[in-house]
Amino acid sequence: MKKVYCREAFTLCGVLLCMAPALTVQAAIPNMQKEAPSYDYHSDPLDPSAAPIPPKEKSPDLFGETTGPLPFFGKEARERGYDLPDPYGIGYTHMDIHQNIKVKSINFSNLKFPVPGIGSIPVDNMFNILVGHTREKSKTDTARLDTWLFPFMNVYGIVGHTRGRSVSNISACITGMGCLPGLKDIDFTLKFKGTTWGGGTTLAYGYHDWFGTMDFNYTETHFDVLDGNISAFTFTPRVGYRFTVPGVERFSIPVTHASLWVGTMYQDVDQDFKGNISDLHMPAGLSTLVNMVNRDDQGRFRVKQHLKSPWNILVGGQYELTRNFNITSEVGFSNRNSFMVGGEFRF
């Protein structure tokens, strides 16, 4: 049995936690199955009527056979009988993420209490914020440009927009006074939006209709309520199977392909957020208290947090309408819930 380089290239873009959501961007599955002759062994091999079984039909391609320089060594692979995808792709992905966050600490600084006749007294150690359960929800829309650099290697760049919020159960305590009755077990909501950019690579390998991929990517996101950028690294391995969907000549429906896979995603995110307190939307009681010691709007916040679990499980599929256009959907579950849907045009 001949080896096949995989038929799906997934460019699962980065993950940014609590204010940096996991992103999934996916390229087409490269069909690199070699069309080797296949014979009907139930017939007599010496009988001239025993003709080879015709190779698998291919989906229609709007641009015909690829003749450009990419992928490198693509010409040699085609001469050996491999069917390669069109080398360039433009894709769009929408993704929803729900995940639990572990907040290590929330601290305030540059706070001052005005005292008549004396001035302002620093009270940076006045607040002690106790953080309980934290849940983050986000929606991300991403555009991607990619190319097959080699028959087994896809590289891509992405840009996207993220919006969402995180909700933490907190108790605000005053040093030396304990937690105030009206500020126990309250919901602290942090809304955010920002722009994400980055890139990555997907390595693909297959054996006949079975395929496997490994995606690596790095992204940075700039959020409206934070100083600087948030970076994230994501690693996503998958394994799956590609099916041939017969065409219906009567309705002019061509032969197409569909793929199903399972996988897992790892996110390396351990974040230290900093920004201005005035940019936060705090609960009414806490806001009133903080505003008393932040009249000059110089107060700062600092949040240290990470994902409760870096891994989750993925199940997905892709349907190839033609060789030039495919649609993809994927769900994630276990320690992180996600839903992704997208489309891609190849040329």
mmCIF file of C-alpha atoms in Angstrom, residues 47-337:
data_model
loop_
_atom_site.group_PDB
_atom_site.id
_atom_site.type_symbol
_atom_site.label_atom_id
_atom_site.label_comp_id
_atom_site.label_asym_id
_atom_site.label_seq_id
_atom_site.Cartn_x
_atom_site.Cartn_y
_atom_site.Cartn_z
ATOM 1 C CA ASP A 47 -7.348 -11.928 -20.514
ATOM 2 C CA PRO A 48 -7.098 -8.673 -22.544
ATOM 3 C CA SER A 49 -10.576 -7.757 -21.338
ATOM 4 C CA ALA A 50 -9.304 -7.579 -17.745
ATOM 5 C CA ALA A 51 -8.745 -3.779 -17.746
ATOM 6 C CA PRO A 52 -7.461 -1.784 -14.763
ATOM 7 C CA ILE A 53 -10.048 -0.309 -12.451
ATOM 8 C CA PRO A 54 -10.180 3.438 -13.203
ATOM 9 C CA PRO A 55 -8.610 5.776 -10.607
ATOM 10 C CA LYS A 56 -10.770 7.663 -8.151
ATOM 11 C CA GLU A 57 -12.623 10.627 -9.592
ATOM 12 C CA LYS A 58 -11.485 14.081 -8.529
ATOM 13 C CA SER A 59 -13.573 17.078 -7.570
ATOM 14 C CA PRO A 60 -13.745 19.790 -10.259
ATOM 15 C CA ASP A 61 -11.095 22.535 -10.167
ATOM 16 C CA LEU A 62 -11.966 25.995 -11.499
ATOM 17 C CA PHE A 63 -8.335 26.747 -12.331
ATOM 18 C CA GLY A 64 -7.203 23.479 -13.865
ATOM 19 C CA GLU A 65 -3.832 21.916 -13.143
ATOM 20 C CA THR A 66 -1.499 23.945 -10.930
ATOM 21 C CA THR A 67 1.659 25.086 -12.729
ATOM 22 C CA GLY A 68 3.159 27.621 -10.274
ATOM 23 C CA PRO A 69 6.369 27.217 -8.235
ATOM 24 C CA LEU A 70 4.613 26.153 -5.017
ATOM 25 C CA PRO A 71 4.695 23.817 -3.320
ATOM 26 C CA PHE A 72 8.391 23.136 -3.691
ATOM 27 C CA PHE A 73 8.894 19.600 -5.016
ATOM 28 C CA GLY A 74 5.231 19.617 -6.024
ATOM 29 C CA LYS A 75 6.070 18.892 -9.660
ATOM 30 C CA GLU A 76 8.038 15.802 -8.671
ATOM 31 C CA ALA A 77 5.179 14.616 -6.450
ATOM 32 C CA ARG A 78 2.642 15.045 -9.273
ATOM 33 C CA GLU A 79 4.911 13.182 -11.705
ATOM 34 C CA ARG A 80 4.882 10.282 -9.274
ATOM 35 C CA GLY A 81 1.077 10.253 -9.384
ATOM 36 C CA TYR A 82 0.153 12.265 -6.288
ATOM 37 C CA ASP A 83 -2.880 14.570 -6.383
ATOM 38 C CA LEU A 84 -1.960 17.869 -4.662
ATOM 39 C CA PRO A 85 -4.360 20.665 -3.653
ATOM 40 C CA ASP A 86 -4.211 24.158 -5.107
ATOM 41 C CA PRO A 87 -1.306 25.883 -3.323
ATOM 42 C CA TYR A 88 -2.898 29.126 -2.089
ATOM 43 C CA GLY A 89 -5.835 29.659 0.237
ATOM 44 C CA ILE A 90 -8.016 32.425 1.692
ATOM 45 C CA GLY A 91 -10.140 31.428 4.684
ATOM 46 C CA TYR A 92 -12.588 32.793 7.234
ATOM 47 C CA THR A 93 -13.417 31.296 10.650
ATOM 48 C CA HIS A 94 -15.897 32.116 13.430
ATOM 49 C CA MET A 95 -15.255 30.571 16.847
ATOM 50 C CA ASP A 96 -17.050 30.589 20.220
ATOM 51 C CA ILE A 97 -15.130 29.612 23.363
ATOM 52 C CA HIS A 98 -16.324 28.934 26.927
ATOM 53 C CA GLN A 99 -13.617 28.044 29.432
ATOM 54 C CA ASN A 100 -12.720 28.182 33.127
ATOM 55 C CA ILE A 101 -9.928 30.451 34.325
ATOM 56 C CA LYS A 102 -7.758 30.200 37.425
ATOM 57 C CA VAL A 103 -7.107 33.727 38.722
ATOM 58 C CA LYS A 104 -4.018 33.792 40.935
ATOM 59 C CA SER A 105 -4.389 37.374 42.144
ATOM 60 C CA ILE A 106 -5.991 40.791 41.553
ATOM 61 C CA ASN A 107 -4.110 43.814 42.876
ATOM 62 C CA PHE A 108 -4.625 47.591 42.754
ATOM 63 C CA SER A 109 -1.894 50.264 42.914
ATOM 64 C CA ASN A 110 -1.442 54.076 42.731
ATOM 65 C CA LEU A 111 -4.477 54.561 44.978
ATOM 66 C CA LYS A 112 -4.550 57.565 47.328
ATOM 67 C CA PHE A 113 -6.940 58.674 50.069
ATOM 68 C CA PRO A 114 -7.420 62.460 50.280
ATOM 69 C CA VAL A 115 -6.987 63.974 53.770
ATOM 70 C CA PRO A 116 -7.930 67.661 54.198
ATOM 71 C CA GLY A 117 -4.995 69.805 55.247
ATOM 72 C CA ILE A 118 -2.523 66.965 54.719
ATOM 73 C CA GLY A 119 -2.880 65.902 51.087
ATOM 74 C CA SER A 120 -3.127 62.343 49.825
ATOM 75 C CA ILE A 121 -2.111 59.197 51.685
ATOM 76 C CA PRO A 122 -1.099 56.108 49.591
ATOM 77 C CA VAL A 123 -3.416 53.167 50.222
ATOM 78 C CA ASP A 124 -2.069 50.596 47.748
ATOM 79 C CA ASN A 125 -2.418 47.828 50.344
ATOM 80 C CA MET A 126 -5.944 48.817 51.306
ATOM 81 C CA PHE A 127 -7.742 46.170 49.195
ATOM 82 C CA ASN A 128 -7.508 42.414 49.333
ATOM 83 C CA ILE A 129 -9.493 40.806 46.478
ATOM 84 C CA LEU A 130 -10.443 37.143 46.969
ATOM 85 C CA VAL A 131 -11.299 35.401 43.679
ATOM 86 C CA GLY A 132 -13.502 32.348 43.304
ATOM 87 C CA HIS A 133 -14.920 30.711 40.161
ATOM 88 C CA THR A 134 -14.109 32.498 36.864
ATOM 89 C CA ARG A 135 -15.729 31.696 33.502
ATOM 90 C CA GLU A 136 -14.739 33.319 30.218
ATOM 91 C CA LYS A 137 -16.797 33.564 27.000
ATOM 92 C CA SER A 138 -15.532 34.955 23.724
ATOM 93 C CA LYS A 139 -16.340 35.195 20.025
ATOM 94 C CA THR A 140 -13.598 35.534 17.430
ATOM 95 C CA ASP A 141 -13.726 36.177 13.683
ATOM 96 C CA THR A 142 -10.518 35.429 11.824
ATOM 97 C CA ALA A 143 -9.214 35.761 8.250
ATOM 98 C CA ARG A 144 -6.293 33.672 7.008
ATOM 99 C CA LEU A 145 -3.887 33.547 4.066
ATOM 100 C CA ASP A 146 -1.948 30.315 3.605
ATOM 101 C CA THR A 147 0.188 28.420 1.135
ATOM 102 C CA TRP A 148 1.589 24.913 0.783
ATOM 103 C CA LEU A 149 5.327 25.547 0.997
ATOM 104 C CA PHE A 150 6.059 21.822 0.608
ATOM 105 C CA PRO A 151 3.662 18.953 -0.175
ATOM 106 C CA PHE A 152 3.666 18.126 3.557
ATOM 107 C CA MET A 153 3.921 21.641 5.039
ATOM 108 C CA ASN A 154 1.437 24.539 5.084
ATOM 109 C CA VAL A 155 2.354 28.009 6.415
ATOM 110 C CA TYR A 156 -0.140 30.774 7.172
ATOM 111 C CA GLY A 157 -0.760 34.219 8.614
ATOM 112 C CA ILE A 158 -3.923 35.342 10.389
ATOM 113 C CA VAL A 159 -5.667 38.509 11.531
ATOM 114 C CA GLY A 160 -8.900 38.658 13.514
ATOM 115 C CA HIS A 161 -11.171 40.477 15.940
ATOM 116 C CA THR A 162 -12.173 39.186 19.379
ATOM 117 C CA ARG A 163 -14.940 40.284 21.722
ATOM 118 C CA GLY A 164 -16.164 38.734 24.938
ATOM 119 C CA ARG A 165 -16.260 38.876 28.704
ATOM 120 C CA SER A 166 -15.149 37.038 31.815
ATOM 121 C CA VAL A 167 -17.175 36.770 35.028
ATOM 122 C CA SER A 168 -15.420 36.189 38.366
ATOM 123 C CA ASN A 169 -16.955 35.602 41.775
ATOM 124 C CA ILE A 170 -15.019 37.893 44.111
ATOM 125 C CA SER A 171 -15.047 39.242 47.656
ATOM 126 C CA ALA A 172 -13.508 42.663 48.331
ATOM 127 C CA CYS A 173 -11.842 42.946 51.722
ATOM 128 C CA ILE A 174 -10.335 45.940 53.492
ATOM 129 C CA THR A 175 -7.028 45.327 55.249
ATOM 130 C CA GLY A 176 -7.618 45.176 58.987
ATOM 131 C CA MET A 177 -11.415 45.321 58.593
ATOM 132 C CA GLY A 178 -12.277 42.074 56.825
ATOM 133 C CA CYS A 179 -14.667 41.672 53.900
ATOM 134 C CA LEU A 180 -17.451 44.206 53.688
ATOM 135 C CA PRO A 181 -20.988 42.708 53.829
ATOM 136 C CA GLY A 182 -22.109 44.245 50.533
ATOM 137 C CA LEU A 183 -18.955 43.147 48.682
ATOM 138 C CA LYS A 184 -18.978 39.407 49.391
ATOM 139 C CA ASP A 185 -19.509 36.863 46.589
ATOM 140 C CA ILE A 186 -20.272 39.454 43.939
ATOM 141 C CA ASP A 187 -19.860 39.004 40.187
ATOM 142 C CA PHE A 188 -16.998 40.983 38.701
ATOM 143 C CA THR A 189 -17.512 41.247 34.920
ATOM 144 C CA LEU A 190 -14.686 42.205 32.600
ATOM 145 C CA LYS A 191 -15.684 43.030 28.997
ATOM 146 C CA PHE A 192 -13.013 43.121 26.313
ATOM 147 C CA LYS A 193 -12.381 43.417 22.590
ATOM 148 C CA GLY A 194 -9.264 43.568 20.490
ATOM 149 C CA THR A 195 -7.293 42.641 17.391
ATOM 150 C CA THR A 196 -5.383 39.378 16.971
ATOM 151 C CA TRP A 197 -2.570 38.632 14.540
ATOM 152 C CA GLY A 198 -0.038 35.862 14.155
ATOM 153 C CA GLY A 199 0.982 32.848 12.117
ATOM 154 C CA GLY A 200 1.868 29.200 12.181
ATOM 155 C CA THR A 201 2.547 26.016 10.293
ATOM 156 C CA THR A 202 0.775 22.690 9.761
ATOM 157 C CA LEU A 203 2.601 19.431 9.088
ATOM 158 C CA ALA A 204 0.533 16.803 7.269
ATOM 159 C CA TYR A 205 0.994 13.091 6.602
ATOM 160 C CA GLY A 206 -1.290 10.322 5.403
ATOM 161 C CA TYR A 207 -1.646 6.720 4.321
ATOM 162 C CA HIS A 208 -4.314 6.194 1.684
ATOM 163 C CA ASP A 209 -7.487 7.838 3.047
ATOM 164 C CA TRP A 210 -6.180 8.124 6.613
ATOM 165 C CA PHE A 211 -4.400 11.332 7.573
ATOM 166 C CA GLY A 212 -2.766 13.065 10.494
ATOM 167 C CA THR A 213 -1.815 16.700 11.094
ATOM 168 C CA MET A 214 0.098 18.714 13.667
ATOM 169 C CA ASP A 215 -0.527 22.442 13.883
ATOM 170 C CA PHE A 216 1.720 24.945 15.658
ATOM 171 C CA ASN A 217 0.932 28.637 15.889
ATOM 172 C CA TYR A 218 1.793 31.807 17.759
ATOM 173 C CA THR A 219 -0.489 34.823 18.132
ATOM 174 C CA GLU A 220 -0.575 38.199 19.826
ATOM 175 C CA THR A 221 -3.676 40.179 20.765
ATOM 176 C CA HIS A 222 -4.045 43.821 21.742
ATOM 177 C CA PHE A 223 -7.083 44.436 23.965
ATOM 178 C CA ASP A 224 -8.759 47.744 24.712
ATOM 179 C CA VAL A 225 -8.550 47.378 28.513
ATOM 180 C CA LEU A 226 -4.903 46.230 28.731
ATOM 181 C CA ASP A 227 -1.429 47.665 28.316
ATOM 182 C CA GLY A 228 0.680 45.914 25.701
ATOM 183 C CA ASN A 229 -0.098 42.667 23.874
ATOM 184 C CA ILE A 230 -1.060 39.183 25.056
ATOM 185 C CA SER A 231 0.799 36.293 23.420
ATOM 186 C CA ALA A 232 -0.175 32.637 23.150
ATOM 187 C CA PHE A 233 1.151 29.360 21.701
ATOM 188 C CA THR A 234 -1.103 26.525 20.540
ATOM 189 C CA PHE A 235 -0.342 22.936 19.524
ATOM 190 C CA THR A 236 -3.092 20.814 17.920
ATOM 191 C CA PRO A 237 -2.604 17.227 16.677
ATOM 192 C CA ARG A 238 -5.410 15.460 14.739
ATOM 193 C CA VAL A 239 -6.063 12.148 13.012
ATOM 194 C CA GLY A 240 -8.906 11.432 10.594
ATOM 195 C CA TYR A 241 -10.316 9.730 7.523
ATOM 196 C CA ARG A 242 -11.307 11.139 4.109
ATOM 197 C CA PHE A 243 -14.367 9.843 2.255
ATOM 198 C CA THR A 244 -15.260 10.116 -1.417
ATOM 199 C CA VAL A 245 -18.824 11.367 -1.963
ATOM 200 C CA PRO A 246 -20.190 10.115 -5.313
ATOM 201 C CA GLY A 247 -21.624 12.666 -7.706
ATOM 202 C CA VAL A 248 -25.135 12.597 -9.153
ATOM 203 C CA GLU A 249 -24.909 13.064 -12.922
ATOM 204 C CA ARG A 250 -28.674 13.534 -13.277
ATOM 205 C CA PHE A 251 -28.532 16.718 -11.168
ATOM 206 C CA SER A 252 -25.053 17.786 -12.365
ATOM 207 C CA ILE A 253 -23.591 17.225 -8.890
ATOM 208 C CA PRO A 254 -19.860 16.437 -9.164
ATOM 209 C CA VAL A 255 -17.800 14.007 -7.104
ATOM 210 C CA THR A 256 -16.792 15.591 -3.787
ATOM 211 C CA HIS A 257 -15.018 14.588 -0.585
ATOM 212 C CA ALA A 258 -15.708 14.755 3.139
ATOM 213 C CA SER A 259 -13.387 14.246 6.105
ATOM 214 C CA LEU A 260 -13.907 13.444 9.778
ATOM 215 C CA TRP A 261 -11.296 13.684 12.522
ATOM 216 C CA VAL A 262 -10.593 13.663 16.239
ATOM 217 C CA GLY A 263 -7.855 15.573 17.990
ATOM 218 C CA THR A 264 -6.779 17.564 20.995
ATOM 219 C CA MET A 265 -5.619 21.135 21.583
ATOM 220 C CA TYR A 266 -2.922 22.338 23.961
ATOM 221 C CA GLN A 267 -2.737 26.011 24.935
ATOM 222 C CA ASP A 268 0.308 27.529 26.604
ATOM 223 C CA VAL A 269 -1.188 30.586 28.314
ATOM 224 C CA ASP A 270 -0.025 32.026 31.636
ATOM 225 C CA GLN A 271 -0.894 35.695 31.685
ATOM 226 C CA ASP A 272 -0.100 38.850 33.607
ATOM 227 C CA PHE A 273 -2.579 41.643 32.756
ATOM 228 C CA LYS A 274 -1.999 45.306 33.566
ATOM 229 C CA GLY A 275 -4.073 48.422 32.899
ATOM 230 C CA ASN A 276 -5.939 51.438 34.243
ATOM 231 C CA ILE A 277 -8.636 50.887 36.859
ATOM 232 C CA SER A 278 -10.796 53.523 35.146
ATOM 233 C CA ASP A 279 -11.101 51.177 32.123
ATOM 234 C CA LEU A 280 -12.809 48.491 34.222
ATOM 235 C CA HIS A 281 -16.562 48.100 34.751
ATOM 236 C CA MET A 282 -16.668 47.166 38.439
ATOM 237 C CA PRO A 283 -19.727 46.287 40.540
ATOM 238 C CA ALA A 284 -21.484 49.368 41.947
ATOM 239 C CA GLY A 285 -20.380 48.905 45.576
ATOM 240 C CA LEU A 286 -16.749 48.243 44.716
ATOM 241 C CA SER A 287 -16.697 51.014 42.115
ATOM 242 C CA THR A 288 -17.858 53.582 44.672
ATOM 243 C CA LEU A 289 -15.195 52.486 47.132
ATOM 244 C CA VAL A 290 -12.378 52.475 44.548
ATOM 245 C CA ASN A 291 -13.373 55.861 43.097
ATOM 246 C CA MET A 292 -12.877 57.422 46.540
ATOM 247 C CA VAL A 293 -9.170 56.563 46.344
ATOM 248 C CA ASN A 294 -8.745 56.974 42.577
ATOM 249 C CA ARG A 295 -9.902 60.550 42.039
ATOM 250 C CA ASP A 296 -6.896 61.404 39.856
ATOM 251 C CA ASP A 297 -7.533 58.345 37.588
ATOM 252 C CA GLN A 298 -3.981 57.117 38.160
ATOM 253 C CA GLY A 299 -5.047 53.836 39.759
ATOM 254 C CA ARG A 300 -3.713 50.653 38.176
ATOM 255 C CA PHE A 301 -4.807 47.003 38.238
ATOM 256 C CA ARG A 302 -2.820 43.808 37.806
ATOM 257 C CA VAL A 303 -4.333 40.353 37.239
ATOM 258 C CA LYS A 304 -2.352 37.111 37.156
ATOM 259 C CA GLN A 305 -4.204 34.098 35.725
ATOM 260 C CA HIS A 306 -3.963 30.908 33.654
ATOM 261 C CA LEU A 307 -6.209 28.231 32.186
ATOM 262 C CA LYS A 308 -7.486 25.612 34.618
ATOM 263 C CA SER A 309 -6.582 22.939 32.062
ATOM 264 C CA PRO A 310 -4.394 23.439 28.964
ATOM 265 C CA TRP A 311 -5.925 20.470 27.060
ATOM 266 C CA ASN A 312 -9.310 19.698 25.527
ATOM 267 C CA ILE A 313 -10.734 17.199 23.003
ATOM 268 C CA LEU A 314 -11.773 18.079 19.437
ATOM 269 C CA VAL A 315 -14.128 16.421 16.935
ATOM 270 C CA GLY A 316 -14.604 17.944 13.494
ATOM 271 C CA GLY A 317 -15.370 17.535 9.835
ATOM 272 C CA GLN A 318 -14.848 19.169 6.463
ATOM 273 C CA TYR A 319 -16.909 19.019 3.274
ATOM 274 C CA GLU A 320 -15.253 19.798 -0.042
ATOM 275 C CA LEU A 321 -17.812 21.384 -2.361
ATOM 276 C CA THR A 322 -15.179 21.566 -5.115
ATOM 277 C CA ARG A 323 -11.390 21.466 -5.092
ATOM 278 C CA ASN A 324 -11.547 25.253 -4.705
ATOM 279 C CA PHE A 325 -14.044 25.639 -1.869
ATOM 280 C CA ASN A 326 -14.647 23.764 1.395
ATOM 281 C CA ILE A 327 -16.530 24.314 4.639
ATOM 282 C CA THR A 328 -15.362 23.164 8.070
ATOM 283 C CA SER A 329 -16.870 22.741 11.529
ATOM 284 C CA GLU A 330 -15.339 21.555 14.792
ATOM 285 C CA VAL A 331 -16.473 21.236 18.413
ATOM 286 C CA GLY A 332 -14.338 21.050 21.532
ATOM 287 C CA PHE A 333 -15.317 19.665 24.924
ATOM 288 C CA SER A 334 -13.994 18.273 28.204
ATOM 289 C CA ASN A 335 -12.174 21.098 30.034
ATOM 290 C CA ARG A 336 -12.946 23.740 27.403
ATOM 291 C CA ASN A 337 -16.092 24.059 25.270
#
